[in-house]
Tab-separated table of C-alpha atoms and ligand atoms in Angstrom:
chain	number	residue	atom	x	y	z
A	956	MET	CA	20.236	-11.674	-4.565
A	957	GLN	CA	16.606	-10.564	-2.567
A	958	LEU	CA	13.820	-8.990	-4.210
A	959	ARG	CA	13.993	-6.661	-0.824
A	960	ASP	CA	17.352	-7.861	0.718
A	961	LEU	CA	16.402	-6.492	4.626
A	962	SER	CA	19.695	-8.563	6.120
A	963	ARG	CA	21.532	-5.851	4.176
A	964	GLN	CA	19.533	-3.345	5.519
A	965	TYR	CA	20.411	-4.349	9.110
A	966	GLN	CA	23.827	-4.400	8.334
A	967	ALA	CA	23.756	-0.718	6.910
A	968	LEU	CA	21.408	-0.135	10.570
A	969	ARG	CA	23.162	-2.362	12.998
A	970	PRO	CA	24.625	-0.271	14.901
A	971	ALA	CA	21.642	2.345	15.822
A	972	LEU	CA	19.131	-0.394	15.677
A	973	GLU	CA	21.057	-2.194	18.390
A	974	GLU	CA	20.852	0.483	20.751
A	975	ALA	CA	16.964	1.487	20.575
A	976	ILE	CA	15.722	-2.168	20.954
A	977	LEU	CA	18.263	-2.685	23.923
A	978	LYS	CA	17.176	0.459	25.299
A	979	VAL	CA	13.237	-0.399	25.548
A	980	ALA	CA	14.454	-3.809	26.441
A	981	SER	CA	16.072	-2.286	29.649
A	982	GLY	CA	13.109	0.793	29.709
A	983	GLY	CA	10.282	-2.144	30.785
A	984	SER	CA	8.120	-0.435	28.728
A	985	TYR	CA	6.189	-2.996	25.560
A	986	ILE	CA	3.150	-2.223	24.446
A	987	MET	CA	2.787	1.583	23.436
A	988	GLY	CA	4.311	4.595	25.536
A	989	ASP	CA	6.935	7.465	24.537
A	990	VAL	CA	8.840	6.219	21.534
A	991	VAL	CA	5.672	4.934	20.434
A	992	GLU	CA	4.899	8.409	21.074
A	993	GLU	CA	7.754	10.475	19.513
A	994	LEU	CA	7.264	7.917	16.187
A	995	GLU	CA	4.090	9.137	15.454
A	996	GLN	CA	5.113	12.873	16.649
A	997	ARG	CA	7.763	12.344	13.493
A	998	LEU	CA	5.657	10.352	11.281
A	999	ALA	CA	3.012	13.360	11.645
A	1000	GLN	CA	5.142	16.003	10.715
A	1001	TYR	CA	7.028	13.898	7.435
A	1002	VAL	CA	4.001	13.198	6.287
A	1003	GLY	CA	2.720	16.759	6.906
A	1004	VAL	CA	-1.150	16.217	8.707
A	1005	LYS	CA	-2.258	16.739	12.610
A	1006	HIS	CA	-2.673	13.585	13.744
A	1007	CYS	CA	-0.713	9.642	13.238
A	1008	ILE	CA	-2.188	7.118	15.205
A	1009	SER	CA	-0.132	3.528	15.413
A	1010	CYS	CA	-1.478	0.336	15.282
A	1011	GLY	CA	-0.839	-3.460	15.214
A	1012	ASN	CA	-0.505	-3.471	11.195
A	1013	GLY	CA	-1.713	-2.487	8.010
A	1014	THR	CA	-4.848	-4.559	7.416
A	1015	ASP	CA	-6.338	-3.423	10.582
A	1016	ALA	CA	-5.638	0.693	10.059
A	1017	LEU	CA	-8.367	0.045	7.182
A	1018	ARG	CA	-11.026	-1.427	9.730
A	1019	LEU	CA	-10.097	1.559	12.007
A	1020	ALA	CA	-10.404	3.683	9.427
A	1021	LEU	CA	-14.038	2.069	7.829
A	1022	MET	CA	-15.015	1.662	11.453
A	1023	ALA	CA	-14.296	5.380	12.639
A	1024	TRP	CA	-16.519	6.566	9.768
A	1025	GLY	CA	-19.176	3.451	10.589
A	1026	VAL	CA	-18.825	1.970	7.213
A	1027	GLY	CA	-20.834	-1.432	7.050
A	1028	GLU	CA	-23.795	-3.222	5.489
A	1029	GLY	CA	-25.860	-1.275	2.800
A	1030	ASP	CA	-22.449	0.846	1.989
A	1031	ALA	CA	-20.005	0.387	-1.459
A	1032	VAL	CA	-16.674	0.971	-0.969
A	1033	PHE	CA	-15.142	1.231	-4.368
A	1034	VAL	CA	-11.958	-0.582	-3.969
A	1035	PRO	CA	-8.858	-1.465	-6.664
A	1036	ASP	CA	-8.910	-4.651	-9.084
A	1037	PHE	CA	-5.635	-4.390	-8.513
A	1038	THR	CA	-4.170	-4.652	-4.999
A	1039	PHE	CA	-3.035	-6.990	-2.064
A	1040	PHE	CA	-6.238	-8.319	-0.884
A	1041	ALA	CA	-6.197	-6.299	2.231
A	1042	THR	CA	-7.137	-3.824	0.724
A	1043	ALA	CA	-10.860	-5.637	-0.216
A	1044	GLU	CA	-10.642	-7.521	2.557
A	1045	ALA	CA	-10.911	-4.715	5.519
A	1046	VAL	CA	-14.269	-3.572	3.705
A	1047	ALA	CA	-15.625	-6.861	3.712
A	1048	LEU	CA	-15.048	-7.947	7.096
A	1049	GLN	CA	-17.021	-4.475	8.315
A	1050	GLY	CA	-20.424	-5.929	6.082
A	1051	ALA	CA	-19.848	-3.912	3.617
A	1052	THR	CA	-20.090	-4.384	-0.529
A	1053	PRO	CA	-16.397	-4.012	-2.145
A	1054	VAL	CA	-17.111	-2.581	-5.753
A	1055	PHE	CA	-13.917	-3.295	-7.892
A	1056	VAL	CA	-12.824	-0.313	-10.006
A	1057	ASP	CA	-9.890	-0.962	-12.697
A	1058	VAL	CA	-6.507	0.638	-12.781
A	1059	ARG	CA	-4.613	1.901	-15.682
A	1060	GLU	CA	-2.088	0.395	-17.116
A	1061	ASP	CA	1.026	2.064	-17.080
A	1062	THR	CA	0.921	3.213	-13.587
A	1063	PHE	CA	-1.259	0.434	-11.305
A	1064	ASN	CA	-3.443	2.734	-9.559
A	1065	MET	CA	-7.044	3.372	-9.500
A	1066	ASP	CA	-8.249	4.992	-13.353
A	1067	ALA	CA	-10.291	7.834	-12.254
A	1068	ARG	CA	-12.606	7.740	-15.412
A	1069	ASP	CA	-13.410	3.421	-14.324
A	1070	LEU	CA	-14.697	4.688	-11.398
A	1071	GLN	CA	-16.802	6.982	-12.623
A	1072	GLN	CA	-18.449	4.472	-14.423
A	1073	LYS	CA	-18.916	1.733	-11.373
A	1074	ILE	CA	-20.311	5.148	-9.443
A	1075	LEU	CA	-23.521	5.610	-11.853
A	1076	GLN	CA	-23.929	1.954	-12.793
A	1077	LEU	CA	-23.855	1.412	-8.727
A	1078	GLU	CA	-26.860	5.018	-8.830
A	1079	ARG	CA	-28.559	3.076	-11.559
A	1080	ALA	CA	-28.563	-0.373	-10.071
A	1081	GLY	CA	-30.079	1.674	-6.556
A	1082	VAL	CA	-29.329	-1.240	-3.831
A	1083	LEU	CA	-25.968	0.099	-1.967
A	1084	HIS	CA	-25.180	3.490	-0.913
A	1085	PRO	CA	-22.187	4.746	-2.298
A	1086	LYS	CA	-19.782	5.500	0.838
A	1087	ALA	CA	-16.551	5.343	0.536
A	1088	ILE	CA	-13.665	5.347	-2.200
A	1089	VAL	CA	-9.920	3.212	-1.092
A	1090	ALA	CA	-7.002	4.045	-3.591
A	1091	VAL	CA	-4.114	2.129	-2.763
A	1092	ASP	CA	-0.794	3.933	-3.780
A	1093	LEU	CA	0.413	1.046	-4.989
A	1094	PHE	CA	3.864	-0.359	-5.446
A	1095	GLY	CA	5.096	2.748	-3.603
A	1096	GLN	CA	3.654	5.184	-5.990
A	1097	PRO	CA	0.664	8.294	-5.405
A	1098	ALA	CA	-2.801	7.336	-7.086
A	1099	ALA	CA	-4.023	10.341	-9.204
A	1100	PHE	CA	-5.607	11.655	-5.832
A	1101	PRO	CA	-6.233	15.461	-8.016
A	1102	ALA	CA	-8.383	13.400	-10.253
A	1103	LEU	CA	-9.936	11.012	-7.327
A	1104	ARG	CA	-10.893	13.557	-4.905
A	1105	SER	CA	-13.010	16.171	-7.212
A	1106	ILE	CA	-15.015	12.711	-7.493
A	1107	ALA	CA	-15.524	11.925	-4.005
A	1108	ARG	CA	-15.975	15.385	-3.551
A	1109	GLN	CA	-18.610	15.280	-6.668
A	1110	TYR	CA	-20.777	12.503	-4.894
A	1111	ASP	CA	-20.213	13.242	-1.155
A	1112	MET	CA	-18.009	10.156	-0.831
A	1113	LEU	CA	-14.689	10.531	2.399
A	1114	LEU	CA	-11.479	8.539	1.065
A	1115	LEU	CA	-9.093	6.726	2.129
A	1116	GLU	CA	-6.148	6.315	1.310
A	1117	ASP	CA	-4.248	3.060	1.157
A	1118	SER	CA	-0.856	3.957	0.875
A	1119	ALA	CA	0.523	0.329	2.830
A	1120	GLN	CA	3.308	0.392	0.060
A	1121	GLY	CA	3.694	4.280	-0.429
A	1122	PHE	CA	4.590	5.623	2.839
A	1123	GLY	CA	8.053	7.944	1.196
A	1124	GLY	CA	6.597	8.763	-2.017
A	1125	SER	CA	4.362	12.574	-3.189
A	1126	ILE	CA	2.883	14.195	-5.716
A	1127	LYS	CA	4.600	17.519	-6.194
A	1128	GLU	CA	2.259	20.741	-5.039
A	1129	ILE	CA	-0.129	18.400	-3.106
A	1130	GLY	CA	1.958	16.619	-0.586
A	1131	ARG	CA	3.500	13.319	0.310
A	1132	ALA	CA	1.713	10.036	0.870
A	1133	CYS	CA	-0.126	9.247	3.687
A	1134	SER	CA	-1.704	12.738	3.216
A	1135	PHE	CA	-3.988	12.638	0.492
A	1136	GLY	CA	-7.124	10.608	2.178
A	1137	ASP	CA	-9.509	11.864	4.099
A	1138	ILE	CA	-8.033	9.283	6.598
A	1139	ALA	CA	-4.200	7.611	5.113
A	1140	ILE	CA	-3.095	4.503	6.111
A	1141	THR	CA	0.274	2.447	5.783
A	1142	SER	CA	1.892	-0.542	6.875
A	1143	PHE	CA	4.574	-1.443	8.681
A	1144	PHE	CA	5.137	-4.966	7.337
A	1145	PRO	CA	8.806	-5.029	7.292
A	1146	ALA	CA	9.046	-5.756	2.832
A	1147	LYS	CA	6.957	-2.520	2.720
A	1148	PRO	CA	8.941	1.194	2.258
A	1149	LEU	CA	9.486	1.670	5.889
A	1150	GLY	CA	9.065	-1.815	7.399
A	1151	CYS	CA	9.413	-2.884	11.115
A	1152	PHE	CA	10.551	-6.458	12.716
A	1153	GLY	CA	7.358	-7.335	12.771
A	1154	ASP	CA	3.613	-6.530	12.275
A	1155	GLY	CA	2.720	-2.203	12.435
A	1156	GLY	CA	0.584	0.188	11.178
A	1157	ALA	CA	-0.182	3.209	11.150
A	1158	LEU	CA	-2.935	5.504	10.548
A	1159	PHE	CA	-3.448	9.508	9.257
A	1160	THR	CA	-5.843	12.188	9.559
A	1161	ASP	CA	-6.211	16.423	10.051
A	1162	ASN	CA	-9.718	15.396	11.329
A	1163	ASP	CA	-9.270	16.277	15.355
A	1164	GLY	CA	-12.056	13.681	15.629
A	1165	TRP	CA	-11.608	10.922	13.531
A	1166	ALA	CA	-8.470	11.175	15.553
A	1167	ALA	CA	-9.941	10.713	19.136
A	1168	LEU	CA	-12.461	7.825	17.815
A	1169	LEU	CA	-9.247	6.166	16.360
A	1170	ARG	CA	-7.418	6.414	19.348
A	1171	SER	CA	-10.525	4.766	21.450
A	1172	LEU	CA	-11.220	1.817	18.698
A	1173	ARG	CA	-7.236	0.819	19.075
A	1174	VAL	CA	-7.990	0.399	22.408
A	1175	HIS	CA	-10.977	-2.074	22.744
A	1176	GLY	CA	-13.172	1.421	22.426
A	1177	LYS	CA	-11.540	2.827	25.478
A	1178	GLY	CA	-12.950	5.674	26.788
A	1179	SER	CA	-11.331	8.995	29.317
A	1180	ASP	CA	-9.298	5.277	30.462
A	1181	LYS	CA	-9.399	1.881	29.574
A	1182	TYR	CA	-11.707	0.593	32.315
A	1183	HIS	CA	-14.827	2.580	30.456
A	1184	ASN	CA	-15.999	1.130	27.125
A	1185	MET	CA	-17.434	3.431	24.999
A	1186	ARG	CA	-18.226	1.320	21.543
A	1187	LEU	CA	-16.237	-2.137	20.739
A	1188	GLY	CA	-12.690	-1.833	19.280
A	1189	LEU	CA	-9.647	-3.980	18.303
A	1190	ASN	CA	-6.794	-4.583	20.518
A	1191	SER	CA	-3.956	-2.847	17.854
A	1192	ARG	CA	-1.569	-1.085	19.416
A	1193	LEU	CA	2.145	-0.828	18.177
A	1194	ASP	CA	4.899	-2.561	20.832
A	1195	ALA	CA	7.622	-0.128	21.964
A	1196	ILE	CA	10.296	-1.952	20.174
A	1197	GLN	CA	8.729	-1.665	16.673
A	1198	ALA	CA	8.519	1.850	17.073
A	1199	ALA	CA	12.272	2.137	17.860
A	1200	VAL	CA	13.199	0.197	14.798
A	1201	LEU	CA	10.727	2.093	13.234
A	1202	LEU	CA	12.691	5.773	14.350
A	1203	VAL	CA	16.348	4.356	12.725
A	1204	LYS	CA	15.129	3.264	9.400
A	1205	LEU	CA	12.857	6.765	9.205
A	1206	LYS	CA	15.710	8.703	9.022
A	1207	ALA	CA	17.070	6.559	6.839
A	1208	LEU	CA	14.545	5.843	4.416
A	1209	THR	CA	14.837	10.351	4.703
A	1210	ASP	CA	18.216	10.720	4.801
A	1211	TYR	CA	19.123	8.582	1.759
A	1212	GLU	CA	17.379	5.136	0.647
A	1213	LEU	CA	14.408	6.980	-0.617
A	1214	ALA	CA	16.711	8.857	-3.265
A	1215	ALA	CA	18.807	5.413	-3.256
A	1216	VAL	CA	15.694	3.329	-4.817
A	1217	ASN	CA	14.551	5.968	-7.597
A	1218	ASP	CA	18.633	5.590	-8.412
A	1219	VAL	CA	18.033	2.353	-9.488
A	1220	ALA	CA	14.075	2.471	-11.109
A	1221	LYS	CA	15.775	4.877	-13.086
A	1222	GLN	CA	18.919	2.528	-14.074
A	1223	TYR	CA	16.124	0.284	-14.800
A	1224	ASP	CA	14.297	2.197	-17.261
A	1225	SER	CA	17.586	3.021	-19.123
A	1226	ALA	CA	17.958	-0.266	-19.494
A	1227	LEU	CA	14.758	-2.164	-19.887
A	1228	ALA	CA	12.430	0.550	-21.473
A	1229	GLU	CA	13.195	-0.613	-24.917
A	1230	ILE	CA	12.330	-4.391	-24.404
A	1231	VAL	CA	9.793	-4.487	-21.891
A	1232	MET	CA	6.824	-1.936	-20.686
A	1233	CYS	CA	8.645	-0.195	-17.227
A	1234	PRO	CA	6.339	1.399	-14.777
A	1235	ALA	CA	5.587	5.126	-15.702
A	1236	VAL	CA	6.156	7.749	-12.957
A	1237	PRO	CA	3.965	10.462	-13.531
A	1238	GLU	CA	5.811	13.790	-13.752
A	1239	GLY	CA	5.235	15.982	-10.041
A	1240	TYR	CA	4.924	12.315	-8.500
A	1241	LEU	CA	7.777	10.623	-6.898
A	1242	SER	CA	7.276	7.030	-6.111
A	1243	SER	CA	8.560	5.059	-3.143
A	1244	TRP	CA	9.471	1.681	-5.398
A	1245	ALA	CA	7.772	-1.003	-3.150
A	1246	GLN	CA	8.007	-2.782	-5.792
A	1247	TYR	CA	9.810	-2.143	-9.721
A	1248	THR	CA	6.892	-4.156	-11.459
A	1249	ILE	CA	7.916	-4.583	-15.202
A	1250	ARG	CA	5.065	-5.419	-17.952
A	1251	LEU	CA	5.530	-7.996	-20.976
A	1252	ARG	CA	3.689	-8.972	-23.869
A	1253	THR	CA	2.116	-12.071	-22.696
A	1254	SER	CA	1.642	-14.866	-19.609
A	1255	TYR	CA	4.225	-17.060	-21.762
A	1256	GLN	CA	6.871	-14.396	-21.935
A	1257	ARG	CA	6.191	-13.642	-18.401
A	1258	ASP	CA	6.789	-17.094	-17.614
A	1259	ILE	CA	10.241	-18.124	-19.522
A	1260	VAL	CA	11.641	-14.143	-18.032
A	1261	GLN	CA	10.675	-15.841	-14.588
A	1262	GLN	CA	12.419	-18.919	-15.304
A	1263	HIS	CA	15.314	-17.292	-16.994
A	1264	LEU	CA	15.809	-15.055	-13.648
A	1265	LYS	CA	15.242	-17.670	-11.062
A	1266	ALA	CA	17.934	-19.581	-13.321
A	1267	HIS	CA	20.728	-16.852	-12.355
A	1268	GLY	CA	20.080	-17.023	-9.096
A	1269	ILE	CA	17.451	-13.696	-9.374
A	1270	PRO	CA	14.013	-13.397	-7.384
A	1271	SER	CA	11.311	-12.058	-8.665
A	1272	ALA	CA	7.965	-12.638	-8.065
A	1273	ILE	CA	4.052	-11.493	-9.520
A	1274	TYR	CA	1.922	-9.238	-7.889
A	1275	TYR	CA	-0.412	-9.409	-7.990
A	1276	PRO	CA	-1.664	-12.681	-10.276
A	1277	VAL	CA	-5.432	-12.608	-9.635
A	1278	PRO	CA	-7.978	-10.357	-9.757
A	1279	MET	CA	-9.445	-9.112	-6.268
A	1280	HIS	CA	-13.404	-9.857	-8.121
A	1281	ARG	CA	-11.886	-12.720	-9.311
A	1282	GLN	CA	-10.744	-13.867	-5.946
A	1283	PRO	CA	-13.607	-16.720	-4.895
A	1284	VAL	CA	-14.521	-15.744	-1.453
A	1285	PHE	CA	-15.775	-12.627	-4.023
A	1286	ALA	CA	-16.614	-14.195	-6.941
A	1287	ASN	CA	-19.213	-16.220	-4.673
A	1288	ASP	CA	-20.345	-13.269	-2.192
A	1289	ASN	CA	-24.331	-12.897	-2.765
A	1290	LEU	CA	-24.302	-9.562	-1.948
A	1291	LEU	CA	-21.464	-8.514	-5.446
A	1292	ARG	CA	-24.344	-10.625	-7.461
A	1293	ARG	CA	-26.945	-8.297	-6.071
A	1294	SER	CA	-24.935	-4.794	-6.665
A	1295	ASP	CA	-24.416	-6.044	-10.639
A	1296	VAL	CA	-22.992	-9.191	-11.691
A	1297	ALA	CA	-22.033	-7.108	-15.004
A	1298	MET	CA	-20.059	-4.800	-12.829
A	1299	GLN	CA	-17.763	-7.164	-11.087
A	1300	GLU	CA	-16.802	-8.539	-14.525
A	1301	GLY	CA	-15.324	-4.999	-16.745
A	1302	CYS	CA	-11.805	-4.659	-15.314
A	1303	PRO	CA	-10.071	-5.899	-18.223
A	1304	VAL	CA	-6.913	-4.121	-17.228
A	1305	THR	CA	-6.585	-5.533	-14.703
A	1306	SER	CA	-7.267	-9.482	-15.787
A	1307	GLN	CA	-4.662	-8.669	-18.116
A	1308	LEU	CA	-2.101	-7.080	-15.887
A	1309	CYS	CA	-1.929	-10.244	-13.502
A	1310	GLY	CA	-1.091	-12.548	-16.399
A	1311	THR	CA	1.704	-9.680	-17.629
A	1312	VAL	CA	3.485	-8.240	-14.349
A	1313	LEU	CA	6.706	-9.019	-13.002
A	1314	SER	CA	8.232	-7.943	-10.244
A	1315	ILE	CA	11.744	-7.522	-10.444
A	1316	PRO	CA	14.716	-6.986	-6.835
A	1317	MET	CA	13.746	-3.282	-5.369
A	1318	HIS	CA	15.567	-1.980	-2.819
A	1319	PRO	CA	18.135	0.740	-1.397
A	1320	TYR	CA	21.007	-1.465	-1.413
A	1321	LEU	CA	21.175	-3.935	-4.851
A	1322	THR	CA	24.066	-2.948	-6.616
A	1323	SER	CA	25.231	-1.694	-9.862
A	1324	GLU	CA	26.502	-4.905	-11.078
A	1325	GLU	CA	23.380	-6.758	-9.599
A	1326	ILE	CA	20.998	-4.830	-11.761
A	1327	SER	CA	23.278	-4.984	-14.395
A	1328	LEU	CA	22.547	-8.736	-13.726
A	1329	VAL	CA	19.296	-8.477	-13.664
A	1330	CYS	CA	18.556	-6.328	-17.262
A	1331	GLU	CA	21.361	-8.495	-18.759
A	1332	THR	CA	19.551	-11.666	-17.882
A	1333	ILE	CA	16.353	-10.348	-19.136
A	1334	HIS	CA	17.794	-8.849	-22.478
A	1335	ALA	CA	19.285	-12.181	-22.974
A	1336	THR	CA	15.998	-13.877	-22.259
A	1337	LEU	CA	14.018	-11.752	-24.889
A	1338	SER	CA	16.322	-11.693	-27.989
B	1977	LIG	C1	0.463	-4.947	2.955
B	1977	LIG	C2	-0.710	-4.300	2.014
B	1977	LIG	C3	-1.856	-3.907	3.076
B	1977	LIG	C4	-1.634	-4.842	4.976
B	1977	LIG	O1	-1.014	-4.665	5.676
B	1977	LIG	P1	-0.303	-5.274	7.308
B	1977	LIG	O2	-0.032	-4.391	7.873
B	1977	LIG	O3	-0.198	-7.021	6.478
B	1977	LIG	O4	-1.646	-6.061	7.261
B	1977	LIG	C5	-2.960	-3.656	2.719
B	1977	LIG	N1	-3.298	-2.771	1.659
B	1977	LIG	C6	-2.210	-3.111	0.692
B	1977	LIG	C7	-2.116	-1.721	-0.122
B	1977	LIG	C8	-0.921	-3.872	1.229
B	1977	LIG	O5	0.090	-3.777	0.820
């Protein structure tokens, strides 16, 4: 069994994938080009935004968005304390200061109430300018965008949606993941809900000006031709082979994979809800289930469950073991200390989650037998 079985997906989609890849290989155009443009159009249409700008990976996508907004030194950017490192790394690489916000223990996503408090604390300290919020659609589930959007508006901040894990999710009557931020990003890292055969990423926005700027920034800040450089940018382009793979996988995701992972989640919910804490999906929200993450009562219990699963050949993983504010690079950062030491300590829910969460196998090709084995093993361990 695998946490996310990419070779089973390959077997299921093999003829279409191989045809698409060979077509690019024989076509002679390997970076950007027609296939990449077709992908960008399809993605923009599916998500429901005006512009999709593909790029080299999700981390670059975050950086490009912050570059387009001119985020830099002296700016505070609010980031969830419970996320993959790249979310905070991109902010710090631009010279801005990530300010960590606690998450909700039921959804794992940014807690709007704690965000309010952190903004007020930051304003009182008066050292940094509150510039943007990065909300992460963690494990596939959209963050609480209605609440986060109104806070962004109240404090005149930009809202960046890190949907690296969230592609395919949605909020009823509001829209699909990657349409909630002023700019949204996703990642096509192989294990994400929409993954390619290497690195890839994309940005989404309705804003024409930012879209034009992002198209320039991803190719060394080019002007109307590539040997006139208007600004400093990155080399962050998508390969045609990855776009061809993504076109095939996008169809599978929307045709049946999204339904399949939600079916797996339902089976886990009904078999496990009595003995562990299962992830909560608020009314009207749809997750694309990048991970199915349970919570145990204690770290000790979590470690025992993980050991028993392993003994039965079932992989599991701890996403994530360390809160962002405890990562050595941030814990020792002088700028963070200046902004307010106490503030960086105040994410108790994240600390609790890091000690008790466990992600179990989740992908569209899990069989009922495998799901039963996972659930029975957890039951046997805890009873
Ligand atoms: C994977 C991930 C990223 C980075 O994406 P890459 O394509 O690996 O650079 C950023 N944010 C989150 C939340 C992620 O899970």
